[in-house]
PDB file of C-alpha atoms in Angstrom:
ATOM      1  CA  MET A 706     195.098 -52.016  10.474  1.00  0.00           C
ATOM      2  CA  SER A 707     192.297 -51.223   8.121  1.00  0.00           C
ATOM      3  CA  ALA A 708     192.268 -52.699   4.630  1.00  0.00           C
ATOM      4  CA  GLN A 709     192.703 -50.259   1.757  1.00  0.00           C
ATOM      5  CA  PRO A 710     191.720 -50.605  -1.899  1.00  0.00           C
ATOM      6  CA  PRO A 711     194.734 -50.978  -4.226  1.00  0.00           C
ATOM      7  CA  ALA A 712     195.781 -47.815  -5.992  1.00  0.00           C
ATOM      8  CA  LYS A 713     194.419 -47.049  -9.450  1.00  0.00           C
ATOM      9  CA  LEU A 714     191.279 -49.122  -9.404  1.00  0.00           C
ATOM     10  CA  PRO A 715     188.835 -48.420 -12.222  1.00  0.00           C
ATOM     11  CA  LYS A 716     185.804 -46.409 -11.075  1.00  0.00           C
ATOM     12  CA  TRP A 717     183.397 -49.354 -11.555  1.00  0.00           C
ATOM     13  CA  VAL A 718     185.588 -51.494  -9.266  1.00  0.00           C
ATOM     14  CA  GLN A 719     185.832 -48.705  -6.674  1.00  0.00           C
ATOM     15  CA  ASP A 720     182.028 -48.325  -6.734  1.00  0.00           C
ATOM     16  CA  HIS A 721     181.571 -52.112  -6.408  1.00  0.00           C
ATOM     17  CA  LEU A 722     183.961 -52.245  -3.420  1.00  0.00           C
ATOM     18  CA  THR A 723     182.257 -49.286  -1.766  1.00  0.00           C
ATOM     19  CA  ALA A 724     178.801 -50.837  -2.115  1.00  0.00           C
ATOM     20  CA  TYR A 725     180.085 -54.150  -0.722  1.00  0.00           C
ATOM     21  CA  LEU A 726     181.633 -52.482   2.313  1.00  0.00           C
ATOM     22  CA  LEU A 727     178.857 -50.034   3.071  1.00  0.00           C
ATOM     23  CA  THR A 728     176.198 -52.781   3.102  1.00  0.00           C
ATOM     24  CA  ASP A 729     178.372 -55.586   4.619  1.00  0.00           C
ATOM     25  CA  GLY A 730     177.909 -57.594   1.473  1.00  0.00           C
ATOM     26  CA  ALA A 731     174.142 -57.082   1.011  1.00  0.00           C
ATOM     27  CA  ALA A 732     174.894 -54.967  -2.073  1.00  0.00           C
ATOM     28  CA  GLY A 733     177.968 -55.947  -4.047  1.00  0.00           C
ATOM     29  CA  HIS A 734     177.892 -59.673  -3.453  1.00  0.00           C
ATOM     30  CA  TRP A 735     175.750 -60.024  -6.562  1.00  0.00           C
ATOM     31  CA  TYR A 736     177.176 -57.744  -9.240  1.00  0.00           C
ATOM     32  CA  ASP A 737     175.206 -56.715 -12.339  1.00  0.00           C
ATOM     33  CA  ALA A 738     177.794 -57.227 -15.075  1.00  0.00           C
ATOM     34  CA  SER A 739     175.504 -56.630 -18.019  1.00  0.00           C
ATOM     35  CA  ALA A 740     176.962 -53.109 -18.589  1.00  0.00           C
ATOM     36  CA  LYS A 741     180.355 -54.821 -19.030  1.00  0.00           C
ATOM     37  CA  GLY A 742     178.890 -57.214 -21.617  1.00  0.00           C
ATOM     38  CA  GLY A 743     178.789 -60.068 -19.169  1.00  0.00           C
ATOM     39  CA  PRO A 744     176.100 -62.069 -17.490  1.00  0.00           C
ATOM     40  CA  LYS A 745     173.274 -60.212 -15.831  1.00  0.00           C
ATOM     41  CA  VAL A 746     174.448 -61.192 -12.338  1.00  0.00           C
ATOM     42  CA  VAL A 747     177.853 -62.479 -11.139  1.00  0.00           C
ATOM     43  CA  ALA A 748     178.786 -63.461  -7.579  1.00  0.00           C
ATOM     44  CA  SER A 749     181.637 -61.543  -6.088  1.00  0.00           C
ATOM     45  CA  LEU A 750     183.686 -61.717  -2.917  1.00  0.00           C
ATOM     46  CA  LEU A 751     186.073 -59.403  -1.208  1.00  0.00           C
ATOM     47  CA  LEU A 752     189.680 -60.566  -1.060  1.00  0.00           C
ATOM     48  CA  THR A 753     192.123 -58.971   1.358  1.00  0.00           C
ATOM     49  CA  THR A 754     195.820 -59.646   0.830  1.00  0.00           C
ATOM     50  CA  ILE A 755     198.959 -58.242   2.443  1.00  0.00           C
ATOM     51  CA  GLY A 756     200.931 -56.092   0.033  1.00  0.00           C
ATOM     52  CA  ARG A 757     204.248 -57.813  -0.634  1.00  0.00           C
ATOM     53  CA  LYS A 758     206.002 -54.424  -0.857  1.00  0.00           C
ATOM     54  CA  SER A 759     203.873 -52.203   1.404  1.00  0.00           C
ATOM     55  CA  GLY A 760     202.976 -54.687   4.117  1.00  0.00           C
ATOM     56  CA  GLN A 761     199.470 -53.029   4.082  1.00  0.00           C
ATOM     57  CA  GLU A 762     196.189 -54.939   3.848  1.00  0.00           C
ATOM     58  CA  LEU A 763     194.714 -54.423   0.372  1.00  0.00           C
ATOM     59  CA  GLN A 764     191.108 -55.282  -0.452  1.00  0.00           C
ATOM     60  CA  LEU A 765     189.246 -55.675  -3.717  1.00  0.00           C
ATOM     61  CA  PRO A 766     186.176 -57.418  -5.169  1.00  0.00           C
ATOM     62  CA  LEU A 767     186.606 -60.411  -7.430  1.00  0.00           C
ATOM     63  CA  PHE A 768     184.163 -62.644  -9.253  1.00  0.00           C
ATOM     64  CA  TYR A 769     184.173 -66.184  -7.911  1.00  0.00           C
ATOM     65  CA  GLY A 770     182.740 -69.622  -8.365  1.00  0.00           C
ATOM     66  CA  GLU A 771     181.990 -72.349  -5.826  1.00  0.00           C
ATOM     67  CA  SER A 772     183.975 -75.523  -5.251  1.00  0.00           C
ATOM     68  CA  PRO A 773     183.798 -78.061  -2.411  1.00  0.00           C
ATOM     69  CA  GLU A 774     187.195 -76.756  -1.201  1.00  0.00           C
ATOM     70  CA  GLY A 775     186.153 -73.105  -1.157  1.00  0.00           C
ATOM     71  CA  PRO A 776     185.636 -70.149  -3.459  1.00  0.00           C
ATOM     72  CA  VAL A 777     187.557 -70.139  -6.741  1.00  0.00           C
ATOM     73  CA  ILE A 778     189.018 -66.985  -8.251  1.00  0.00           C
ATOM     74  CA  VAL A 779     190.963 -66.379 -11.482  1.00  0.00           C
ATOM     75  CA  ALA A 780     194.020 -64.138 -11.744  1.00  0.00           C
ATOM     76  CA  SER A 781     193.202 -63.003 -15.305  1.00  0.00           C
ATOM     77  CA  LYS A 782     193.911 -59.267 -15.259  1.00  0.00           C
ATOM     78  CA  GLY A 783     191.913 -59.188 -18.500  1.00  0.00           C
ATOM     79  CA  GLY A 784     194.604 -61.200 -20.306  1.00  0.00           C
ATOM     80  CA  ALA A 785     197.461 -58.809 -19.501  1.00  0.00           C
ATOM     81  CA  PRO A 786     200.971 -60.202 -19.850  1.00  0.00           C
ATOM     82  CA  ASP A 787     201.647 -60.013 -16.106  1.00  0.00           C
ATOM     83  CA  HIS A 788     199.795 -61.343 -13.093  1.00  0.00           C
ATOM     84  CA  PRO A 789     197.594 -58.989 -11.088  1.00  0.00           C
ATOM     85  CA  ALA A 790     199.189 -57.501  -7.987  1.00  0.00           C
ATOM     86  CA  TRP A 791     196.730 -59.302  -5.708  1.00  0.00           C
ATOM     87  CA  TYR A 792     197.946 -62.639  -7.052  1.00  0.00           C
ATOM     88  CA  LEU A 793     201.606 -61.705  -6.508  1.00  0.00           C
ATOM     89  CA  ASN A 794     200.651 -60.694  -2.974  1.00  0.00           C
ATOM     90  CA  LEU A 795     199.028 -64.048  -2.167  1.00  0.00           C
ATOM     91  CA  GLU A 796     201.967 -65.886  -3.725  1.00  0.00           C
ATOM     92  CA  ALA A 797     204.189 -64.045  -1.226  1.00  0.00           C
ATOM     93  CA  ASN A 798     201.721 -64.644   1.627  1.00  0.00           C
ATOM     94  CA  PRO A 799     198.872 -67.114   0.993  1.00  0.00           C
ATOM     95  CA  GLU A 800     197.071 -66.245   4.240  1.00  0.00           C
ATOM     96  CA  VAL A 801     194.190 -63.984   3.165  1.00  0.00           C
ATOM     97  CA  LYS A 802     190.850 -62.666   4.392  1.00  0.00           C
ATOM     98  CA  VAL A 803     187.678 -63.375   2.453  1.00  0.00           C
ATOM     99  CA  GLN A 804     184.204 -61.908   2.620  1.00  0.00           C
ATOM    100  CA  VAL A 805     181.377 -63.667   0.778  1.00  0.00           C
ATOM    101  CA  GLY A 806     178.185 -61.668   1.286  1.00  0.00           C
ATOM    102  CA  GLY A 807     178.207 -61.109   5.043  1.00  0.00           C
ATOM    103  CA  ASP A 808     180.381 -64.116   5.831  1.00  0.00           C
ATOM    104  CA  LYS A 809     183.935 -63.030   6.768  1.00  0.00           C
ATOM    105  CA  TYR A 810     186.788 -65.504   7.388  1.00  0.00           C
ATOM    106  CA  SER A 811     190.456 -66.288   7.048  1.00  0.00           C
ATOM    107  CA  ALA A 812     191.595 -68.488   4.188  1.00  0.00           C
ATOM    108  CA  ARG A 813     194.656 -69.993   2.602  1.00  0.00           C
ATOM    109  CA  ALA A 814     195.030 -69.304  -1.100  1.00  0.00           C
ATOM    110  CA  ARG A 815     196.197 -72.250  -3.196  1.00  0.00           C
ATOM    111  CA  THR A 816     196.931 -72.107  -6.930  1.00  0.00           C
ATOM    112  CA  VAL A 817     195.673 -75.258  -8.599  1.00  0.00           C
ATOM    113  CA  THR A 818     197.340 -77.028 -11.522  1.00  0.00           C
ATOM    114  CA  GLY A 819     196.821 -79.925 -13.888  1.00  0.00           C
ATOM    115  CA  PRO A 820     193.436 -81.641 -14.260  1.00  0.00           C
ATOM    116  CA  LYS A 821     192.048 -79.801 -11.219  1.00  0.00           C
ATOM    117  CA  ARG A 822     192.913 -76.452 -12.800  1.00  0.00           C
ATOM    118  CA  GLU A 823     191.309 -77.499 -16.070  1.00  0.00           C
ATOM    119  CA  ALA A 824     188.047 -78.522 -14.345  1.00  0.00           C
ATOM    120  CA  LEU A 825     187.907 -75.319 -12.317  1.00  0.00           C
ATOM    121  CA  TRP A 826     188.860 -73.208 -15.352  1.00  0.00           C
ATOM    122  CA  LYS A 827     185.912 -74.639 -17.246  1.00  0.00           C
ATOM    123  CA  MET A 828     183.599 -73.977 -14.258  1.00  0.00           C
ATOM    124  CA  MET A 829     184.874 -70.412 -13.999  1.00  0.00           C
ATOM    125  CA  ASN A 830     184.218 -69.830 -17.710  1.00  0.00           C
ATOM    126  CA  SER A 831     180.543 -70.589 -16.933  1.00  0.00           C
ATOM    127  CA  VAL A 832     180.705 -67.863 -14.260  1.00  0.00           C
ATOM    128  CA  TRP A 833     182.499 -65.297 -16.442  1.00  0.00           C
ATOM    129  CA  PRO A 834     182.521 -66.268 -20.090  1.00  0.00           C
ATOM    130  CA  PHE A 835     185.472 -64.044 -20.985  1.00  0.00           C
ATOM    131  CA  TYR A 836     188.260 -66.077 -19.355  1.00  0.00           C
ATOM    132  CA  ASP A 837     189.022 -68.141 -22.471  1.00  0.00           C
ATOM    133  CA  ALA A 838     189.396 -64.911 -24.479  1.00  0.00           C
ATOM    134  CA  TYR A 839     191.683 -63.487 -21.745  1.00  0.00           C
ATOM    135  CA  GLN A 840     193.845 -66.629 -21.931  1.00  0.00           C
ATOM    136  CA  GLN A 841     194.153 -66.234 -25.699  1.00  0.00           C
ATOM    137  CA  LYS A 842     195.483 -62.677 -25.221  1.00  0.00           C
ATOM    138  CA  THR A 843     198.459 -63.681 -23.061  1.00  0.00           C
ATOM    139  CA  GLN A 844     201.411 -66.062 -23.086  1.00  0.00           C
ATOM    140  CA  ARG A 845     201.166 -66.785 -19.353  1.00  0.00           C
ATOM    141  CA  GLU A 846     198.912 -69.508 -17.947  1.00  0.00           C
ATOM    142  CA  ILE A 847     196.282 -67.626 -16.043  1.00  0.00           C
ATOM    143  CA  PRO A 848     196.279 -68.885 -12.428  1.00  0.00           C
ATOM    144  CA  VAL A 849     193.181 -70.450 -10.873  1.00  0.00           C
ATOM    145  CA  VAL A 850     193.106 -70.103  -7.066  1.00  0.00           C
ATOM    146  CA  VAL A 851     191.035 -71.870  -4.401  1.00  0.00           C
ATOM    147  CA  LEU A 852     190.455 -69.993  -1.113  1.00  0.00           C
ATOM    148  CA  GLU A 853     190.335 -72.652   1.612  1.00  0.00           C
ATOM    149  CA  ARG A 854     188.731 -71.577   4.865  1.00  0.00           C
ATOM    150  CA  ILE A 855     191.071 -71.918   7.901  1.00  0.00           C
TER     151      ILE A 855
END
């Protein structure tokens, strides 16, 4: 089964995913986010989940930070009131595939809480400085997820 991008991705996300896949991570791992008002360069990975409804592999690029336990991602959806579909997918099935640059591996997704979440949230705000603003836009606590290599 070949992974597919989720439906209705914005063009800039589609382009980012395509560059990542065509170059096996050589282009796409470091994303120039300055056009989005963000930092000049942000590290991104590819996350592949199993669709909780479709059963299909779905793949998309996400910004990430580094922790001793594995890459850290944030289910912000820009501060929308509901979680992103990829997060709902990994809640249903935490076994995921990850690609960081050219490194591809299986991982277990784990949502962190409490003081660990707070520390990783702060770290992720240094990666993408908009997460605090996203949190202010929504009533939900935005999940922070660690991808532990298995």
